[in-house]
Amino acid sequence: TGRTSVAPDGKTIVVEDAPIIKLNKEAVGGTPIPEEAGKATFKLTSVDKTLEGVKINGDDAIGEGVKEVVFDGNDVQFEYLPDGKYSLEETAAPDGYTTVTTFTFDIVDGVVRNVKTATDGDAKVSEDGTVLEVFDTKSVITIDKKALGGEEIPAEAGGATFVLTAEDEGATLEGVTINGGDALDDVKSTEFSGNSTKFTGLKDGKYSLEETAAPDGFTTVTKFTFDIENGIVKNVTVETDGDAKVSEDGTVLEVFD
């Protein structure tokens, strides 16, 4: 691909090849993001210039004066990205993955250089400088069962029993793993026991967690709901007795009896 223009004297046709930069979104380890997880959302910002003339996945060229653009995709192609400094912010991750918040990179002579990750996640550049790979980790949510006051449940009291349910219409727990075990099938809910449990790959959406049996000598938190947004816990609501809180980083849900 390329574009042509006419020199000011009207006698010369200038042919310009299209420098192409690709953005690939993958899981840590280089595994492709599965189609059912959906696409990441990014915001690309030109720090020192504009994005005028840039094309994304062959769409129309970006207009005059535009410095930032929002787009979706796990495999994106940029044409005519001029030399300069850029920031790329991932504002929404695919379902079941965490978000790379922001990183910066330079385009030098049509290739990617100087990639710096500003927060979590990681990124690397292909040897020829034309492919920028962005890596996400699967979201890991921990549910900790504790006594009121934050004390650990003693081992001799045993573990609580919970039922986790995906509440959104059509949503399931497919692909989620519990404490590193086998991935769940296409099920709406699952029962598990333990006072500290790790879920990997919970997709964005609304969930309910019902404690059906407490450790010996403790009462039961009947049921509460929470949301997963970009791989972290939000909007915890206790529907009956007991209490719950979320860690500052949104990755640990503590349940108190």
Coordinates of C-alpha atoms in Angstrom, one line a residue:
T1 CA 0.0 0.0 0.0
G2 CA 1.1 3.6 -0.4
R3 CA -0.2 7.1 -1.3
T4 CA 0.6 9.6 -4.0
S5 CA 0.7 13.4 -4.1
V6 CA 1.7 16.0 -6.7
A7 CA 4.6 18.3 -6.1
P8 CA 3.9 22.1 -5.9
D9 CA 5.2 22.6 -9.4
G10 CA 2.5 20.2 -10.7
K11 CA 5.1 18.3 -12.7
T12 CA 6.2 15.6 -10.3
I13 CA 4.1 12.8 -8.7
V14 CA 5.4 11.7 -5.3
V15 CA 4.9 8.1 -4.3
E16 CA 5.1 7.4 -0.6
D17 CA 5.3 3.8 0.8
A18 CA 3.1 3.2 3.8
P19 CA 5.2 2.4 6.9
I20 CA 3.2 -0.2 8.8
I21 CA 3.3 -0.8 12.5
K22 CA 1.3 -3.7 14.0
L23 CA -0.1 -3.9 17.6
N24 CA -0.6 -7.5 18.9
K25 CA -2.4 -8.1 22.1
E26 CA -1.5 -11.5 23.7
A27 CA -1.6 -13.3 27.1
V28 CA 1.6 -13.5 29.1
G29 CA 3.7 -16.3 27.6
G30 CA 2.7 -15.3 24.0
T31 CA -0.6 -17.2 23.9
P32 CA -3.2 -15.5 21.7
I33 CA -6.2 -14.0 23.5
P34 CA -9.2 -16.4 22.8
E35 CA -11.9 -15.0 20.6
E36 CA -14.6 -15.5 23.3
A37 CA -12.7 -13.1 25.6
G38 CA -13.4 -10.2 23.3
K39 CA -11.1 -7.3 22.4
A40 CA -9.1 -4.8 24.4
T41 CA -9.8 -1.1 24.1
F42 CA -6.9 1.3 23.6
K43 CA -6.3 5.0 23.4
L44 CA -3.3 6.1 21.3
T45 CA -2.0 9.6 21.9
S46 CA 0.7 11.5 19.9
V47 CA 2.8 13.4 22.5
D48 CA 4.6 15.8 20.2
K49 CA 2.6 15.8 16.9
T50 CA -0.8 14.9 15.6
L51 CA -2.2 11.7 14.1
E52 CA -3.3 13.4 10.9
G53 CA -3.1 11.0 8.0
V54 CA -2.7 7.8 10.1
K55 CA -4.9 4.9 9.1
I56 CA -6.0 2.1 11.5
N57 CA -6.8 -1.3 10.0
G58 CA -7.2 0.3 6.6
D59 CA -10.0 2.7 7.6
D60 CA -10.1 6.4 6.5
A61 CA -7.2 8.6 7.4
I62 CA -7.4 10.5 10.7
G63 CA -8.3 14.1 10.2
E64 CA -6.4 17.3 10.9
G65 CA -5.5 18.3 14.4
V66 CA -6.4 15.0 16.1
K67 CA -3.9 14.0 18.8
E68 CA -5.6 10.9 20.2
V69 CA -7.8 8.1 19.0
V70 CA -9.7 5.3 20.7
F71 CA -9.9 1.8 19.1
D72 CA -10.7 -1.8 19.8
G73 CA -8.8 -4.9 18.8
N74 CA -6.2 -7.5 19.8
D75 CA -4.5 -7.3 16.4
V76 CA -4.3 -3.8 15.0
Q77 CA -2.4 -2.3 12.0
F78 CA -1.3 1.3 11.8
E79 CA -0.3 3.0 8.5
Y80 CA 1.6 6.3 8.2
L81 CA 2.4 6.6 11.9
P82 CA 5.0 9.4 11.8
D83 CA 8.2 9.5 13.7
G84 CA 7.6 10.9 17.2
K85 CA 6.7 9.9 20.8
Y86 CA 3.4 8.2 21.7
S87 CA 1.5 6.9 24.7
L88 CA -0.8 3.9 24.5
E89 CA -3.3 3.4 27.2
E90 CA -5.3 0.2 27.5
T91 CA -8.6 1.3 29.0
A92 CA -10.4 -2.0 28.9
A93 CA -8.9 -5.5 28.8
P94 CA -10.4 -8.6 27.2
D95 CA -12.7 -10.5 29.6
G96 CA -10.8 -12.4 32.2
Y97 CA -7.6 -10.4 31.8
T98 CA -6.1 -7.5 33.7
T99 CA -5.3 -4.1 32.1
V100 CA -2.0 -2.6 31.1
T101 CA -2.7 1.0 32.1
T102 CA -0.3 3.1 30.0
F103 CA 3.1 2.8 28.3
T104 CA 5.1 5.0 25.9
F105 CA 7.1 4.3 22.8
D106 CA 8.9 6.2 20.0
I107 CA 8.6 5.8 16.2
V108 CA 12.1 6.3 14.8
D109 CA 12.6 5.9 11.0
G110 CA 9.3 4.1 10.8
V111 CA 10.0 1.5 13.5
V112 CA 9.2 1.1 17.2
R113 CA 11.8 2.1 19.7
N114 CA 12.2 2.8 23.5
V115 CA 9.1 1.0 24.8
K116 CA 8.5 1.9 28.5
T117 CA 5.7 0.4 30.6
A118 CA 4.3 3.0 32.9
T119 CA 2.3 0.7 35.2
D120 CA 1.4 -3.0 35.2
G121 CA 1.6 -5.4 32.3
D122 CA 4.4 -5.7 29.7
A123 CA 5.3 -5.0 26.1
K124 CA 8.0 -5.9 23.7
V125 CA 9.0 -5.1 20.1
S126 CA 9.8 -7.5 17.3
E127 CA 13.4 -7.6 16.0
D128 CA 12.5 -5.6 12.9
G129 CA 10.7 -3.0 15.0
T130 CA 7.4 -3.3 13.1
V131 CA 5.3 -5.3 15.7
L132 CA 4.5 -4.0 19.2
E133 CA 3.3 -6.9 21.4
V134 CA 1.3 -6.1 24.5
F135 CA 0.9 -8.8 27.1
D136 CA -1.9 -9.2 29.7
T137 CA -2.0 -11.5 32.6
K138 CA -5.2 -13.4 33.4
S139 CA -7.0 -11.8 36.3
V140 CA -6.4 -13.5 39.7
I141 CA -9.0 -12.8 42.4
T142 CA -8.5 -14.2 45.9
I143 CA -11.3 -14.8 48.4
D144 CA -10.1 -14.8 52.0
K145 CA -12.3 -16.0 54.8
K146 CA -11.5 -14.4 58.2
A147 CA -12.9 -13.9 61.6
L148 CA -14.3 -10.4 62.6
G149 CA -11.3 -8.2 63.4
G150 CA -9.3 -9.7 60.5
E151 CA -7.9 -12.7 62.4
E152 CA -7.2 -15.9 60.4
I153 CA -9.6 -18.8 60.8
P154 CA -7.8 -21.5 62.8
A155 CA -7.0 -24.6 60.8
E156 CA -8.9 -26.9 63.3
A157 CA -12.1 -25.0 62.4
G158 CA -12.0 -26.3 58.9
G159 CA -12.9 -24.5 55.7
A160 CA -16.0 -22.6 54.6
T161 CA -18.1 -23.8 51.7
F162 CA -19.1 -21.3 49.0
V163 CA -21.2 -21.3 45.8
L164 CA -20.0 -18.8 43.2
T165 CA -22.5 -17.9 40.4
A166 CA -22.2 -15.8 37.2
E167 CA -25.3 -13.7 37.4
D168 CA -25.4 -12.0 34.1
E169 CA -27.7 -13.4 31.4
G170 CA -25.8 -15.9 29.2
A171 CA -22.6 -15.6 31.3
T172 CA -20.8 -18.7 32.6
L173 CA -17.7 -19.7 34.5
E174 CA -16.1 -21.5 31.5
G175 CA -12.3 -21.4 31.5
V176 CA -12.0 -20.2 35.1
T177 CA -9.6 -22.1 37.4
I178 CA -9.8 -22.5 41.1
N179 CA -6.5 -22.7 43.0
G180 CA -4.7 -23.7 39.8
G181 CA -7.0 -26.7 39.1
D182 CA -8.6 -27.7 35.9
A183 CA -10.6 -25.1 33.9
L184 CA -14.3 -25.1 34.6
D185 CA -16.7 -26.2 31.9
D186 CA -19.6 -24.1 30.6
V187 CA -21.3 -23.9 34.0
K188 CA -23.2 -21.0 35.7
S189 CA -22.1 -21.8 39.2
T190 CA -19.6 -23.9 41.1
E191 CA -19.1 -25.0 44.8
F192 CA -15.8 -24.9 46.5
S193 CA -14.4 -25.1 50.0
G194 CA -11.6 -23.2 51.7
N195 CA -10.7 -20.1 53.6
S196 CA -8.3 -18.7 51.0
T197 CA -9.2 -19.4 47.4
K198 CA -7.8 -18.0 44.1
F199 CA -9.8 -17.7 41.0
T200 CA -8.0 -17.1 37.7
G201 CA -9.7 -15.8 34.6
L202 CA -12.9 -14.4 36.0
K203 CA -14.6 -12.4 33.2
D204 CA -16.0 -9.0 33.6
G205 CA -19.6 -9.1 35.0
K206 CA -21.8 -9.6 38.1
Y207 CA -21.3 -12.5 40.5
S208 CA -22.9 -13.8 43.6
L209 CA -21.1 -15.6 46.4
E210 CA -23.1 -17.7 48.8
E211 CA -21.5 -19.2 51.9
T212 CA -23.5 -22.3 52.5
A213 CA -21.4 -23.6 55.4
A214 CA -19.1 -21.7 57.8
P215 CA -16.0 -23.1 59.5
D216 CA -16.8 -24.8 62.9
G217 CA -17.7 -22.3 65.5
F218 CA -18.4 -19.4 63.1
T219 CA -21.6 -18.0 61.6
T220 CA -22.6 -18.0 57.9
V221 CA -22.6 -15.0 55.6
T222 CA -25.6 -16.0 53.6
K223 CA -25.0 -14.2 50.3
F224 CA -23.4 -11.2 48.7
T225 CA -22.8 -9.9 45.2
F226 CA -19.8 -8.2 43.5
D227 CA -18.7 -7.0 40.0
I228 CA -15.5 -7.8 38.2
E229 CA -14.4 -4.8 36.1
N230 CA -11.1 -5.1 34.2
G231 CA -10.0 -7.9 36.4
I232 CA -10.6 -6.4 39.8
V233 CA -13.5 -6.5 42.3
K234 CA -15.9 -3.6 42.5
N235 CA -19.3 -2.9 44.1
V236 CA -19.5 -5.5 46.9
T237 CA -23.0 -5.7 48.4
V238 CA -23.8 -7.9 51.4
E239 CA -27.4 -9.1 51.0
T240 CA -27.8 -10.6 54.5
D241 CA -25.6 -11.1 57.6
G242 CA -21.8 -10.9 57.8
D243 CA -19.5 -8.4 56.1
A244 CA -17.0 -8.2 53.2
K245 CA -14.4 -5.8 52.0
V246 CA -12.0 -5.4 49.0
S247 CA -8.3 -4.8 49.1
E248 CA -6.9 -1.5 47.8
D249 CA -5.7 -3.1 44.6
G250 CA -9.1 -4.8 44.0
T251 CA -7.7 -8.3 43.8
V252 CA -8.6 -9.7 47.3
L253 CA -12.1 -10.1 48.6
E254 CA -12.2 -10.6 52.3
V255 CA -15.3 -12.3 53.9
F256 CA -15.7 -11.9 57.7
D257 CA -17.7 -14.2 60.0

